[in-house]
XYZ file of C-alpha atoms in Angstrom:
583
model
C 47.881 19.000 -75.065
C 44.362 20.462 -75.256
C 42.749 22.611 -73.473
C 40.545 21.463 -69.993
C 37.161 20.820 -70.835
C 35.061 21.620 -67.758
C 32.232 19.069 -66.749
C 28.846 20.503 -65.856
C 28.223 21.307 -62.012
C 24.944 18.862 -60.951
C 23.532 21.329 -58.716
C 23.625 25.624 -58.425
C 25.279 24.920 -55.005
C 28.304 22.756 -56.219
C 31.352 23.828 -56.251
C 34.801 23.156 -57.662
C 37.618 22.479 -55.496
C 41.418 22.356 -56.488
C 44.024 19.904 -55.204
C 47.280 21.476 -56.125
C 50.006 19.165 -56.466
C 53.243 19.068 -54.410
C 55.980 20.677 -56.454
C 58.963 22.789 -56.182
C 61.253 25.149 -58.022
C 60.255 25.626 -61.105
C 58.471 22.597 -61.799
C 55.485 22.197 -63.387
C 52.161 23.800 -61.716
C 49.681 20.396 -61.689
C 46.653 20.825 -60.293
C 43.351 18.426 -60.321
C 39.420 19.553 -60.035
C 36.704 17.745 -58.679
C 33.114 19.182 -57.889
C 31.158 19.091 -54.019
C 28.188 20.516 -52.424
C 29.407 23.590 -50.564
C 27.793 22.120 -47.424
C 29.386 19.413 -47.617
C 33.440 20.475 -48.919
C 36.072 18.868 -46.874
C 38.382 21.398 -45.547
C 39.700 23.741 -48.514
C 41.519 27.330 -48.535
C 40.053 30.340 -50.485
C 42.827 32.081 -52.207
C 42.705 35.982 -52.809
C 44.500 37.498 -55.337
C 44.669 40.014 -58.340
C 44.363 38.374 -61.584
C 46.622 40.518 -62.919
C 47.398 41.158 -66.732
C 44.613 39.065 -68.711
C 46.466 39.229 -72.084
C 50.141 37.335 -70.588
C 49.058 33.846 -69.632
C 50.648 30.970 -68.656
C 49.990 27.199 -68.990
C 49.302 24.937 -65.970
C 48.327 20.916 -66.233
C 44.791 20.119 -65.396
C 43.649 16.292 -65.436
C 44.180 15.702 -69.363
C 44.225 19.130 -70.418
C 45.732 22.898 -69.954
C 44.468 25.582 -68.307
C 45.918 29.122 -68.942
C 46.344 31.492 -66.076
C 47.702 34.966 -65.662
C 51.240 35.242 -64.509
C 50.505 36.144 -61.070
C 48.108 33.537 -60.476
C 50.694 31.386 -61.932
C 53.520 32.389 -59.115
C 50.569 32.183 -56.850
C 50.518 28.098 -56.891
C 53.929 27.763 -58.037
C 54.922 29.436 -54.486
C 52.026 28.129 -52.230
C 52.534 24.632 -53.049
C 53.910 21.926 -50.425
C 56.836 19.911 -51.403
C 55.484 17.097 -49.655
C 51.769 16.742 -49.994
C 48.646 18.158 -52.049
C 47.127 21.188 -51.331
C 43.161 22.364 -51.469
C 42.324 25.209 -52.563
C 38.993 27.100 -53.959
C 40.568 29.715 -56.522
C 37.754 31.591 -58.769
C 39.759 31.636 -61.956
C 40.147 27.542 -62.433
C 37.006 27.009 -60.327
C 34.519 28.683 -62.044
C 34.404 28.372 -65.499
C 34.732 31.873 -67.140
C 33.581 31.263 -70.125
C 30.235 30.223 -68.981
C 28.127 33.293 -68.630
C 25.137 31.047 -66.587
C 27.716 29.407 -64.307
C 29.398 32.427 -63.050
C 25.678 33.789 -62.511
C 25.307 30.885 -60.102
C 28.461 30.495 -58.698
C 28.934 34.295 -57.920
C 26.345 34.405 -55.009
C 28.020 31.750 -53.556
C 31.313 33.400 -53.364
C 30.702 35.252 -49.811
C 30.099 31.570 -48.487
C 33.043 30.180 -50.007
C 35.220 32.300 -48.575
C 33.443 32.234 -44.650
C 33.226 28.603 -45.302
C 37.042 27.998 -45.665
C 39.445 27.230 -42.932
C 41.713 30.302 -44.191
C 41.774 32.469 -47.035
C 45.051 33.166 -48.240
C 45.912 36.451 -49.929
C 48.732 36.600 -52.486
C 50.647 39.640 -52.537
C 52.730 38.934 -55.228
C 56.367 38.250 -55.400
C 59.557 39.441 -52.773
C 60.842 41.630 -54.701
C 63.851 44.173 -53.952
C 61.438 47.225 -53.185
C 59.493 45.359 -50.898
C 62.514 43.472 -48.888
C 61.449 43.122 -44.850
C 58.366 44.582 -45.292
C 56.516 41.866 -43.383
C 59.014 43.038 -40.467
C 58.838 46.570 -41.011
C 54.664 46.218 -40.920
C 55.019 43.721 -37.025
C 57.495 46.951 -35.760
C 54.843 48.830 -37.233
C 52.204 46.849 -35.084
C 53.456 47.618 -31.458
C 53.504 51.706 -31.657
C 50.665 52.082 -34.572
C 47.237 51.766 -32.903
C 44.551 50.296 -34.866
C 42.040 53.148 -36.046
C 44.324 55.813 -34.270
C 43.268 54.593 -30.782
C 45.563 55.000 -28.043
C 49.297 56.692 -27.550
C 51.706 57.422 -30.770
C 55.364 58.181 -30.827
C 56.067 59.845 -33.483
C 59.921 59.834 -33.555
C 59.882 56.654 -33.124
C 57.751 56.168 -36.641
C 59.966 58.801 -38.409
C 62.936 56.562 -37.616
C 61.566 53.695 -39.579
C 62.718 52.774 -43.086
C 58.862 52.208 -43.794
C 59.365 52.534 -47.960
C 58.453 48.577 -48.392
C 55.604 49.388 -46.858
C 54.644 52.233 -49.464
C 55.653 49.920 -52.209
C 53.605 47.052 -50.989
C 50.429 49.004 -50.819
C 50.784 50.195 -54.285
C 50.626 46.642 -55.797
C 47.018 46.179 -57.559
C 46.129 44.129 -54.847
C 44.853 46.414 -52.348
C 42.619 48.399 -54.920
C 40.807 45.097 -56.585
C 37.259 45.080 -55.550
C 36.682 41.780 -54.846
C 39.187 41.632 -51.938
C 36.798 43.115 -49.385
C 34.282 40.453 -49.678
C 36.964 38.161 -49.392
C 38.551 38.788 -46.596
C 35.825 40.725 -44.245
C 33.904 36.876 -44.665
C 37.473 35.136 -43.579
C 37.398 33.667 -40.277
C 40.930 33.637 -40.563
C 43.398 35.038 -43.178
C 47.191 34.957 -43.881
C 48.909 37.433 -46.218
C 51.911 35.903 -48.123
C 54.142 37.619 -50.365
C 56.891 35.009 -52.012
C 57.643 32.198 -49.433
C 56.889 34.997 -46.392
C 53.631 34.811 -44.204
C 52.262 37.414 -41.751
C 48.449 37.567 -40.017
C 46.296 39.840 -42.786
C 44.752 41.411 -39.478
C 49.057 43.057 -38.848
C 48.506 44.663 -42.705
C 44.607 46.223 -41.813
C 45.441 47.145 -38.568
C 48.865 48.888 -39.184
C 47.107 50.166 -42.768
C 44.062 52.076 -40.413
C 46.182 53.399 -37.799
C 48.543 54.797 -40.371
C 45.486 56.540 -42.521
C 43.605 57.370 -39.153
C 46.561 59.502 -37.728
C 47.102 60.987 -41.177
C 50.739 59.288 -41.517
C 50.328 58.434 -45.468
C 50.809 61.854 -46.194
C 54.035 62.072 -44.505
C 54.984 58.572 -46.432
C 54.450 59.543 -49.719
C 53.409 63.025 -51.081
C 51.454 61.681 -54.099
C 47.842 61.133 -53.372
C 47.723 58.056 -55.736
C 50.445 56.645 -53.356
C 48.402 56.774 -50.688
C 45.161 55.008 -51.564
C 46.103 51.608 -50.516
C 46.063 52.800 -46.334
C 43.060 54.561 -47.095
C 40.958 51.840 -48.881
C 42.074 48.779 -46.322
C 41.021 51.071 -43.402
C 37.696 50.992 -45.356
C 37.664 47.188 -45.078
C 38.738 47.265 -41.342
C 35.786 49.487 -40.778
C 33.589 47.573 -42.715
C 34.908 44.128 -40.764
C 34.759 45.648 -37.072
C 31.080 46.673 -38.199
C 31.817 49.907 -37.465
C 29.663 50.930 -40.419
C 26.660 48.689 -41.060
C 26.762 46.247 -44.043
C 23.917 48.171 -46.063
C 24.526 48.029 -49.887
C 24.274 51.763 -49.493
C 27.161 51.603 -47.040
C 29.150 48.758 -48.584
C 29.129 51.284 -51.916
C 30.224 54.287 -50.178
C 32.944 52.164 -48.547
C 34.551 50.751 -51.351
C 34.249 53.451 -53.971
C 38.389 53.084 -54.083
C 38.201 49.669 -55.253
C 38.560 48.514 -59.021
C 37.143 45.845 -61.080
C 37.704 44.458 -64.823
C 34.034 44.090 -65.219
C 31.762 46.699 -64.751
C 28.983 44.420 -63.308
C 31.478 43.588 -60.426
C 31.042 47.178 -59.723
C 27.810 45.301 -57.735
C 27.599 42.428 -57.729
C 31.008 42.217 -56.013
C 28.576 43.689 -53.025
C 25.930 41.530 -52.873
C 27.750 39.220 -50.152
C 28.217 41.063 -48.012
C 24.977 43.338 -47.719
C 22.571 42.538 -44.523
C 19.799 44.198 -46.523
C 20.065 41.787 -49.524
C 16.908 40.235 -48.929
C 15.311 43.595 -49.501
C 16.975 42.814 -53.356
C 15.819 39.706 -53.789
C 15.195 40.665 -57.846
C 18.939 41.761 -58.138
C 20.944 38.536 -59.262
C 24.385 38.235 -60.842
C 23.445 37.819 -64.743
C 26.650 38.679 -67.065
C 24.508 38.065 -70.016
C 23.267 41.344 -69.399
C 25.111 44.937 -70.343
C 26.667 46.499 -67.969
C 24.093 49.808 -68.010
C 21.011 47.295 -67.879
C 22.505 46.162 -64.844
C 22.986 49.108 -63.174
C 19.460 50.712 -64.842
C 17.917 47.784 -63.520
C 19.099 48.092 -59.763
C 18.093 51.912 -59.743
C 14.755 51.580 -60.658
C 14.445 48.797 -58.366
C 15.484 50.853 -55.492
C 13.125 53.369 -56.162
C 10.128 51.247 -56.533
C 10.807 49.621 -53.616
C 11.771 52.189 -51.143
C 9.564 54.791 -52.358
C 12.367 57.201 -52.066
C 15.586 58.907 -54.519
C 18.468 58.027 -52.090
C 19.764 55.649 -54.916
C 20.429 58.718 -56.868
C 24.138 59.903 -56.801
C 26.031 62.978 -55.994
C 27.693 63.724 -58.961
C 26.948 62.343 -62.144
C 29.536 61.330 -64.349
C 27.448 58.938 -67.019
C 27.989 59.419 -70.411
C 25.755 57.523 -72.868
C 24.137 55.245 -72.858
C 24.355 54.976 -68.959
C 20.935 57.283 -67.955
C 22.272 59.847 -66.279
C 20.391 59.268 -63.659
C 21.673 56.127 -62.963
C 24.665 55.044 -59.880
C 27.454 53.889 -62.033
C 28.989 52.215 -58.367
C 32.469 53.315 -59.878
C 35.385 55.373 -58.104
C 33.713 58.651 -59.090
C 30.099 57.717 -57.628
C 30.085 58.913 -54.361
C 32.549 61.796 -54.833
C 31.382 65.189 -52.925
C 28.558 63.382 -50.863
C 26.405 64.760 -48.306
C 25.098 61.522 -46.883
C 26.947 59.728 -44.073
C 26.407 56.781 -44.015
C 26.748 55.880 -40.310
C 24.046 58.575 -39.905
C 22.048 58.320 -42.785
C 20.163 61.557 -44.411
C 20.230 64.443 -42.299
C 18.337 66.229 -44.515
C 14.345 66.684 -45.841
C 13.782 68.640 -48.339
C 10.649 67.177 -49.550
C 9.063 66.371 -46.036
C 8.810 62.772 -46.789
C 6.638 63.466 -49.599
C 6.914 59.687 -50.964
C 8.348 59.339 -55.019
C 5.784 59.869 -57.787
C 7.674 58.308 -60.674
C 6.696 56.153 -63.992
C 10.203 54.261 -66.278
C 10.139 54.381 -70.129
C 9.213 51.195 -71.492
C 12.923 50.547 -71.869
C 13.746 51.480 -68.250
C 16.237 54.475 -69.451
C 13.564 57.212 -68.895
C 12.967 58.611 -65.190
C 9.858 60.752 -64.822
C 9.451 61.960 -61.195
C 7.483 65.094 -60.300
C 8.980 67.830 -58.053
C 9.208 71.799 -58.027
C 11.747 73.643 -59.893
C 12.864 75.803 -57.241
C 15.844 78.035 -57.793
C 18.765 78.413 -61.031
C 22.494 78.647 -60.507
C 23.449 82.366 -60.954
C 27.240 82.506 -60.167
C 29.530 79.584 -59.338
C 32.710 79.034 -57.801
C 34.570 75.820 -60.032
C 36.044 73.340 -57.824
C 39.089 73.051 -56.469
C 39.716 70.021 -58.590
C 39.239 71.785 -61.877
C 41.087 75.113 -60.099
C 44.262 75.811 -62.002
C 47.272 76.209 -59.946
C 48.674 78.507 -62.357
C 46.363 80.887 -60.706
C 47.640 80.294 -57.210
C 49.045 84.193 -56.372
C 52.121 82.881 -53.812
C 55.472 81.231 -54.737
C 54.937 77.533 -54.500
C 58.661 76.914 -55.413
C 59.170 78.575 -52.492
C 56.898 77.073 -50.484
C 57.571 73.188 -51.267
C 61.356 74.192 -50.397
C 60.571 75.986 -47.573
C 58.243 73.411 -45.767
C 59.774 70.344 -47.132
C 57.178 68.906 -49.220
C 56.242 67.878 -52.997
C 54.331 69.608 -55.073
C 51.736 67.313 -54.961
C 49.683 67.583 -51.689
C 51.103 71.365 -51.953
C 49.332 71.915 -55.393
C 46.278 70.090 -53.452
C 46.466 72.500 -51.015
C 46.787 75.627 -53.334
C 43.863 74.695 -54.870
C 41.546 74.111 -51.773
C 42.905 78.000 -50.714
C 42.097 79.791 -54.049
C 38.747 77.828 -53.891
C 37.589 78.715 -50.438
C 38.830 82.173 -50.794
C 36.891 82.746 -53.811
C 33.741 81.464 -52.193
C 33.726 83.446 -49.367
C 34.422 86.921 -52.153
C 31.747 85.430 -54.166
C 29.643 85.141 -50.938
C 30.700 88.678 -49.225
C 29.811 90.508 -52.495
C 31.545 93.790 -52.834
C 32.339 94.611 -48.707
C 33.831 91.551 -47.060
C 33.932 93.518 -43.558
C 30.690 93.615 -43.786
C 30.072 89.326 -44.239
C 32.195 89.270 -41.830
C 30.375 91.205 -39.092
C 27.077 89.452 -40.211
C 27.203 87.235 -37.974
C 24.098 85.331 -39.361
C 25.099 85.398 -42.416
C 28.494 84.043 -42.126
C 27.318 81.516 -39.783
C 25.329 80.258 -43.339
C 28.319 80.469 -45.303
C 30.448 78.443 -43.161
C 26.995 75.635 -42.790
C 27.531 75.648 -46.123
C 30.828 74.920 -47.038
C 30.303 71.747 -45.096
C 27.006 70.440 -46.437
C 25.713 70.984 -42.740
C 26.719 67.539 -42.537
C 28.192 66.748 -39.051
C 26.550 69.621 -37.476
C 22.054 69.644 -37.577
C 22.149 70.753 -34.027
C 23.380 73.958 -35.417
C 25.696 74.539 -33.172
C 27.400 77.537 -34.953
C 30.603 77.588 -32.638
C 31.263 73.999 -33.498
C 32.787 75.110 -37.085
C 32.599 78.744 -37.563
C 35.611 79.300 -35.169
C 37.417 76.565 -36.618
C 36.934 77.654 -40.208
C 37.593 81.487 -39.454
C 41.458 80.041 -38.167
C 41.112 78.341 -41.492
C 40.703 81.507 -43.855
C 43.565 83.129 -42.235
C 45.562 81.110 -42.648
C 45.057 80.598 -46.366
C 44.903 84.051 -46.640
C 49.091 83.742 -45.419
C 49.829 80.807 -47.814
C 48.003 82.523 -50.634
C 50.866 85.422 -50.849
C 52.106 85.773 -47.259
C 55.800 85.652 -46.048
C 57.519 82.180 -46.113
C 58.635 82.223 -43.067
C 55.599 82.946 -41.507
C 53.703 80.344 -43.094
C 56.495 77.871 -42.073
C 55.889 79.345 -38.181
C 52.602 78.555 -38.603
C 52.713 75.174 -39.991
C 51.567 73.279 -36.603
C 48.502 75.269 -36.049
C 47.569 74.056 -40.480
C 48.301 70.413 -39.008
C 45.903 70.620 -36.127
C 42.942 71.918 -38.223
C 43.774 70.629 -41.062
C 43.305 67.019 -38.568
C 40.271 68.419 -37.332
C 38.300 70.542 -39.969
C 40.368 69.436 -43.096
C 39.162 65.917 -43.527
C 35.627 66.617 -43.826
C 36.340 69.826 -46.338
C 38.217 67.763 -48.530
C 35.297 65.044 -48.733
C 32.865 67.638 -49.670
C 34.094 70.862 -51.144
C 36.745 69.264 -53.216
C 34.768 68.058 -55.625
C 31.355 70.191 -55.010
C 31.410 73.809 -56.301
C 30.090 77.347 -53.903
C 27.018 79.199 -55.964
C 25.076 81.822 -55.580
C 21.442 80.883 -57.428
C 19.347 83.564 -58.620
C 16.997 84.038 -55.556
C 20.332 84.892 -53.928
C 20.775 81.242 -51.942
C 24.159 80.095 -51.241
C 24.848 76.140 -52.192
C 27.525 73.510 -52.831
C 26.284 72.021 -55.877
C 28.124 69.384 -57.672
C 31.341 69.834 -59.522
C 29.599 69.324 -63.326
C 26.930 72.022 -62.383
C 27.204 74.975 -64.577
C 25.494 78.456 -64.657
C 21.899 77.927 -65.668
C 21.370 74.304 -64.186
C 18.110 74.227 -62.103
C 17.852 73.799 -58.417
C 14.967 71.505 -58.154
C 13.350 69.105 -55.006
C 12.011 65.987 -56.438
C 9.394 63.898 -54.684
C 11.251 60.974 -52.713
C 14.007 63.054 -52.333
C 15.750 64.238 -49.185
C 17.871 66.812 -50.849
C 17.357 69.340 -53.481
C 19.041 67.975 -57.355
C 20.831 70.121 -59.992
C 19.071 69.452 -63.007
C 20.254 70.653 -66.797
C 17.103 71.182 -69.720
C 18.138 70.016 -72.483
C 16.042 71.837 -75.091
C 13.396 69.107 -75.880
C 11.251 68.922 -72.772
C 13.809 66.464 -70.979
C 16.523 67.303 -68.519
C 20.295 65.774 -67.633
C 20.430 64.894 -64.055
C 23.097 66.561 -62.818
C 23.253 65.403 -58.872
C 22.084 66.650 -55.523
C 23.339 69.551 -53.769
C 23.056 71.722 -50.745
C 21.480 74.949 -50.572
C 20.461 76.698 -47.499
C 16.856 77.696 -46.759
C 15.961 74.409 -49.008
C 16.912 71.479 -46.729
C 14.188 70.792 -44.381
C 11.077 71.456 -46.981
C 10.740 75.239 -47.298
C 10.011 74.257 -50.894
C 7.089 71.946 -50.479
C 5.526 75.406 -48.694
C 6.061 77.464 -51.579
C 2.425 77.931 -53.236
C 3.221 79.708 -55.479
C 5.719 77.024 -57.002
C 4.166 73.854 -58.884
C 4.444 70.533 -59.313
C 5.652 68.966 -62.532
C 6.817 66.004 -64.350
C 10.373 65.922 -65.125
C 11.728 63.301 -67.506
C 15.444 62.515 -66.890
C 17.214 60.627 -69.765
């Protein structure tokens, strides 16, 4: 049989929806398409799902032809079919024809109204399998003694006693790291999860997923960090949905940095449906005829134009050609080692709302935006990412035996010691004692490790005493007696709940300088010796930038350096403007 021909949509707000045929076993998947104004569609369900492996398809009957689908969209139907009666569904694979390059630029704007226009969306987790046997009842135990976001009282026993590995397993399946997921069910009115012929509410998985990452339980779970990025990224969606963080496209990117696409432009557009300040990007449309980097080019230029400001810029820059460097890629890596918050915005002005003076390259790839070259990295501290653990001067055999654990969140931990220690030597110089008695001094140090962040009051008490605790105690695990460190393991639980969140967001993937008018900073984990510490126009923050030997510079990202956040720079007379072109 040949393959479906699709017939032209009449109008950019048409839509396909699927009647699935009634079938059972393993029958053959039928299904039938016919087209309706959105407006207009008699009551259909949204299906979310993973596509899966693109390259194993199977075959499924449409009208008079065949449609290949991936295998899991194939169990998908074959399991949520009635025995009994058709069923309607709006699936994006069949729907939208994706071979069509100008369809799925129309259709893809729709897809946030699709899904809030459906009587349910139903999310398919995949098959029962043995590893993931009564995890639907595991997850409604779960329900009763795991508050949503942490809230309210915890019994912690009674959680220990739980066979909770179906629950791991589950959130390891692709699903829960696919992109496209939060748009489609934070616009639900109502959503099921089913995994084989089992159902459960999809608000039982986010709210059992946030109260497990909110009291830190993931780690006690699983000990690999990859393990644990499911509970982290759907408490990111139950944020998101509660509007606990506002539905900027600033926000929405921040918040779903975890989640994965199979096309780059997704990376975006996979926002745009949700963002309460689309309007504002009314020239940003879904166009897949375009590359990937003149997409992305496209957007950052337009964000500077129009908001007169560099907050599109990102923390780290991890382009390689012929992404600009300059340029928000939107990908996992994007938004690693940030200083914004996004519930608070910029804390920060390091250009006193001196507004953007900037000019594009006639192919849009060239930045030129004038600023003040400020400061130069003169010693760095690498970050604990890139910190070897070879280095690490304790037993860690010893360790992981002694407090139980694996030696990946303890190799994590080993790193984030040898990295603060070896900011504060860098810091102290040659006589720590006497840091340590400056108490002005230190107080900068400790500002700095955290980017200042949480804390422009400058209330000094607020994290110096919490981060002094912190030092000795990785002073012990860096060398000090087992047994001692296992003593003190509940007093490394409580900070590490209160202090430890927020150091691992920043300093993990930032690295401590010392710049050559003798600043301290947390500049971003590419920066190298020699970078420049520059404030650009527009921008809130100072940015590392590298020269590259022909009059143009690498963006390198933005960093923090005290006694350059709040303008000093701009009264600097004896600094000048200039014209930097980033490529």
């Amino acid at each position: 049989m040949s393959r479906y021909t699709y017939a032209r949509l009449l109008d950019a707000a048409d839509i396909r929806i699927l009647e699935l045929s009634p079938g059972k076993g393993k029958e053959e998947v039928v299904v039938q398409l016919s087209s309706t104004p959105l407006k207009t569609a008699p009551h259909y369900e949204a299906l979310s799902y993973t596509w899966g492996d693109p390259t194993i398809t199977r075959s499924i009957l449409c009208s008079d032809g065949v449609v290949s689908v991936t295998t899991n969209l194939h169990d998908a139907l074959a399991n949520l079919r009635y025995k009994d009666r058709p069923r309607y569904l709006w699936v994006d694979a069949i729907c939208i024809n994706q071979t069509d390059s100008e369809e799925k630029s129309t259709q893809i704007p729709l897809m946030g109204e699709i899904y809030s226009s459906a009587q349910q969306v139903v999310v398919w987790l995949g098959r029962m399998t043995d590893d993931v046997t009564g995890v639907f009842s595991c997850l409604r135990k779960m329900e009763k003694f795991v508050p949503m976001y942490g809230y309210g009282s915890f019994n912690m026993d009674r959680f220990m006693r739980l066979d909770y590995s179906a629950v791991v397993n589950l959130f390891q399946r692709p699903y829960f790291r696919r992109r496209w997921i939060v748009q489609e069910v934070v616009k639900s009115n109502h959503a099921i999860a089913v995994c084989g012929h089992e159902t459960i509410p999809w608000l039982t998985i986010e709210s059992v997923a946030s109260g497990i990452f909110a009291r830190g339980l993931s780690s006690l779970m699983t000990p690999e960090e990859d393990e644990q990025m499911g509970f982290s990224a759907m408490n990111n969606i139950a944020t998101i949905r509660a509007g606990k963080v506002k539905r900027s496209l600033f926000n929405l990117r921040k918040a779903t940095w975890l989640f994965e696409c199979t096309s780059p432009h997704d990376r975006l557009y996979s926002l745009l449906g949700m963002a309460s300040d689309l309007h504002e990007y009314d020239d940003i449309k879904p166009d897949y005829t375009l590359s990937h980097v003149d997409v992305f080019t496209k957007f950052a230029a337009s964000s500077i134009l129009r908001n007169m400001d560099l907050d599109i810029l990102p923390p780290c820059s991890m382009s390689e050609a012929p992404m600009p460097s300059w340029v928000q890629q939107f990908d996992k890596y994007s938004m690693l080692g940030t200083i914004k918050i996004p519930e608070s915005g910029w804390s920060f002005n390091a250009t006193k709302d001196t507004p953007v003076q900037c000019s594009f390259s006639d192919d849009g790839h060239v930045l030129r935006v004038s600023g003040k070259s400020v400061d130069i990295i003169k010693s760095i501290v690498p970050t604990p990412a890139n910190t070897p653990v070879s280095e690490f001067p304790g037993d860690l055999d010893e360790l992981m035996a002694a407090l139980e654990v694996s030696s990946g969140p303890l190799n994590t931990m080993a790193r984030q010691a040898m990295y603060l220690l070896a900011s504060r030597k860098l810091a102290a110089g040659d006589n720590l004692e006497s840091f340590l008695l400056d108490s002005n001094k230190y107080e900068q140090f400790c500002r700095v490790l955290l980017c200042d962040t949480p804390y422009r009051e400058r209330a000094s008490g607020v994290f110096v005493e919490p981060l002094t605790k912190l030092f000795a105690l990785q002073e012990l695990f860096c060398g000090g007696p087992t047994t001692e460190i296992v003593d003190r393991l509940p007093e490394c639980i409580d900070l590490a709940q209160s202090i430890g969140p927020l150091l691992s967001l920043i300093t993990f993937h930032r690295s401590f300088c010392i710049t050559g008018e003798g600043r301290m900073g947390e500049m971003p984990q590419n920066a190298k010796v020699g970078d420049l510490v520059c404030v650009l126009f527009g921008g809130k923050v100072p940015y590392v930038l590298r020269p590259r030997g022909d009059g143009r510079y690498t963006y390198v990202g933005d960093c923090f350096v005290y006694g350059l956040m709040d303008g000093e720079a701009m009264d600097m007379e004896n600094i000048q403007a200039q014209e930097f072109a980033l490529v």
